[in-house]
Coordinates of C-alpha atoms in Angstrom, one line a residue:
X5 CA -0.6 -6.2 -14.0
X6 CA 0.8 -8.7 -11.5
X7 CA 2.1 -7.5 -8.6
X8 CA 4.8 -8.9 -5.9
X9 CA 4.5 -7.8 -2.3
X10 CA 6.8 -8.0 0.4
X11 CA 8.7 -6.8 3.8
X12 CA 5.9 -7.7 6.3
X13 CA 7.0 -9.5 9.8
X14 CA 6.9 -9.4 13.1
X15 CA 8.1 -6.0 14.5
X16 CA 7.5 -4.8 18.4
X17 CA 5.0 -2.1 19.1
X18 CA 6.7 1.4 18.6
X19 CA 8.7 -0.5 15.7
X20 CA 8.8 0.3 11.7
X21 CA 8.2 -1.7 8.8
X22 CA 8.8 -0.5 4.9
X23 CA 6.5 -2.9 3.0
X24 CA 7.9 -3.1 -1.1
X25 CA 5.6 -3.9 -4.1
X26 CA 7.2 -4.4 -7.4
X27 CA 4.9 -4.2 -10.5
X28 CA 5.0 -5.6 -13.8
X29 CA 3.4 -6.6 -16.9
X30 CA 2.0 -2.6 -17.3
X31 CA 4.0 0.6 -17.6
X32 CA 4.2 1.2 -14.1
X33 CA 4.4 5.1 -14.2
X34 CA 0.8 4.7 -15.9
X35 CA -0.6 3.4 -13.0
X36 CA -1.9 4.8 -9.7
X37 CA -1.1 2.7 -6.7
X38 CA -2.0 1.7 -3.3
X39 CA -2.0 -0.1 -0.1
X40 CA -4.6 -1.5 2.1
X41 CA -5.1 -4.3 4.8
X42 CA -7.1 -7.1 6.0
X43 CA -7.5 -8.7 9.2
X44 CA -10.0 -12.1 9.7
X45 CA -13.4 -11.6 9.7
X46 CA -12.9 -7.8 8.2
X47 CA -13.1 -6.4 5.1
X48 CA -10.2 -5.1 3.3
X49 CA -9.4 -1.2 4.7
X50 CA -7.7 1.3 2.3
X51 CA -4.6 2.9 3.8
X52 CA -2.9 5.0 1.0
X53 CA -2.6 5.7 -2.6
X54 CA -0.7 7.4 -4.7
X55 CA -1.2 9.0 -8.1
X56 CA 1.1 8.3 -10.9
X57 CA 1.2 12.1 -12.1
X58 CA 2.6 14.6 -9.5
X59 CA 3.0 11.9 -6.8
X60 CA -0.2 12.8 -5.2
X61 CA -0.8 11.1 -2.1
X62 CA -3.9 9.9 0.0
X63 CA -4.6 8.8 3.4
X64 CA -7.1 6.4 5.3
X65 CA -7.5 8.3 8.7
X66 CA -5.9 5.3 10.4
X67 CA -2.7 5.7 8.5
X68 CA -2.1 9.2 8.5
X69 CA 0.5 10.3 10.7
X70 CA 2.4 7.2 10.7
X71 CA 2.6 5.7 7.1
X72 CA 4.1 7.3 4.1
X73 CA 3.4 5.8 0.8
X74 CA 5.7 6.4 -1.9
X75 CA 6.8 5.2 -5.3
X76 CA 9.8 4.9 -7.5
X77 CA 9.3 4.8 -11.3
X78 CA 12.7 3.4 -12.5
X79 CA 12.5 0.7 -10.1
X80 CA 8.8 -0.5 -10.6
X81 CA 7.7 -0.6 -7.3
X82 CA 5.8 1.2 -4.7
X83 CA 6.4 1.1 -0.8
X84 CA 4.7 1.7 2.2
X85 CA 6.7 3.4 5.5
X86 CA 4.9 2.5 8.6
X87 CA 6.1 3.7 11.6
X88 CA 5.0 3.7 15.5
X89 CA 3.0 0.5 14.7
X90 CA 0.4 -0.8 16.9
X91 CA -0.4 -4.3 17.8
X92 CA -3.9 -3.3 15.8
X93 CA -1.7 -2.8 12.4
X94 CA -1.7 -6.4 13.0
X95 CA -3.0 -7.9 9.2
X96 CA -2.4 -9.0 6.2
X97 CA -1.1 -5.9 3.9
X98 CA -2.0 -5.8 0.0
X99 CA -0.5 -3.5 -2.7
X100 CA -3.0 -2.4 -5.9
X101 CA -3.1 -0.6 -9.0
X102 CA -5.3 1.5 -10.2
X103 CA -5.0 1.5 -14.2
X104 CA -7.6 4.3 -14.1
X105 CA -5.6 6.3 -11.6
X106 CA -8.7 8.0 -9.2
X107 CA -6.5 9.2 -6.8
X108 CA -8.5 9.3 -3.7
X109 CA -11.3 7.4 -5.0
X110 CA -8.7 4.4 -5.9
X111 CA -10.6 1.7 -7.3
X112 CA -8.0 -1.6 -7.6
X113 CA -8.0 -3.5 -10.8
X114 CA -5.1 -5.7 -9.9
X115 CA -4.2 -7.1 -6.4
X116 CA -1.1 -8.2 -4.6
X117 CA -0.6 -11.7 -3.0
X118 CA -0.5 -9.9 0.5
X119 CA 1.9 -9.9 3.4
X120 CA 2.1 -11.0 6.4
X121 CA 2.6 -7.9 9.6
X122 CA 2.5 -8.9 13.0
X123 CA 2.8 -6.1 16.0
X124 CA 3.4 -7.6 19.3
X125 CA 2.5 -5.9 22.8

């Protein structure tokens, strides 16, 4: 599966962001996809996921609240609302499928190139 992410920027605090993630080289309403983040020196947090039957969705405590995760099957892609960001959303955002679809125990097989969110104060 290779996977195309995009949308990130720099956005003031309080500000949104919808991150896109377009698939392909898999049926993409087979797969069960996600979002995490990274930040330097971290290691690479899960955010959201959602299933590919029934549009399950799951959160990371940090993004619940404030991030929606959501997918549309005709268009191949998967996004990621975030709203009232924080300076500490600050990171480097990554989409992933999960060809095995676990839902909340999303285990990646394929990984985004990663984009670029910056929060100022």
């Amino acid at each position: 599966v290779q996977l195309q992410a995009s949308g990130g920027g720099l956005v003031q605090a309080g500000g949104s962001l919808r991150l896109s993630c377009v698939a392909s080289g898999r049926t993409f309403s087979w797969l069960g996809m996600g979002w995490f983040r990274q930040t330097p020196g971290k290691e690479r947090e899960f955010l959201a996921a959602i299933t590919r039957i029934g549009g399950r969705r799951y959160y990371a405590d940090s993004a619940k609240g404030r991030f929606t995760i959501s997918r549309d099957n005709a268009k191949n892609t998967v996004y990621l609302q975030m709203d009232s960001l924080k300076p500490e959303d600050t990171a480097v955002y990554y989409c992933a499928a999960d060809v095995d679809d676990y839902g909340a125990r999303f285990t990646p097989d394929s990984w985004g190139q990663g984009t670029q969110v910056t929060v100022s104060s």
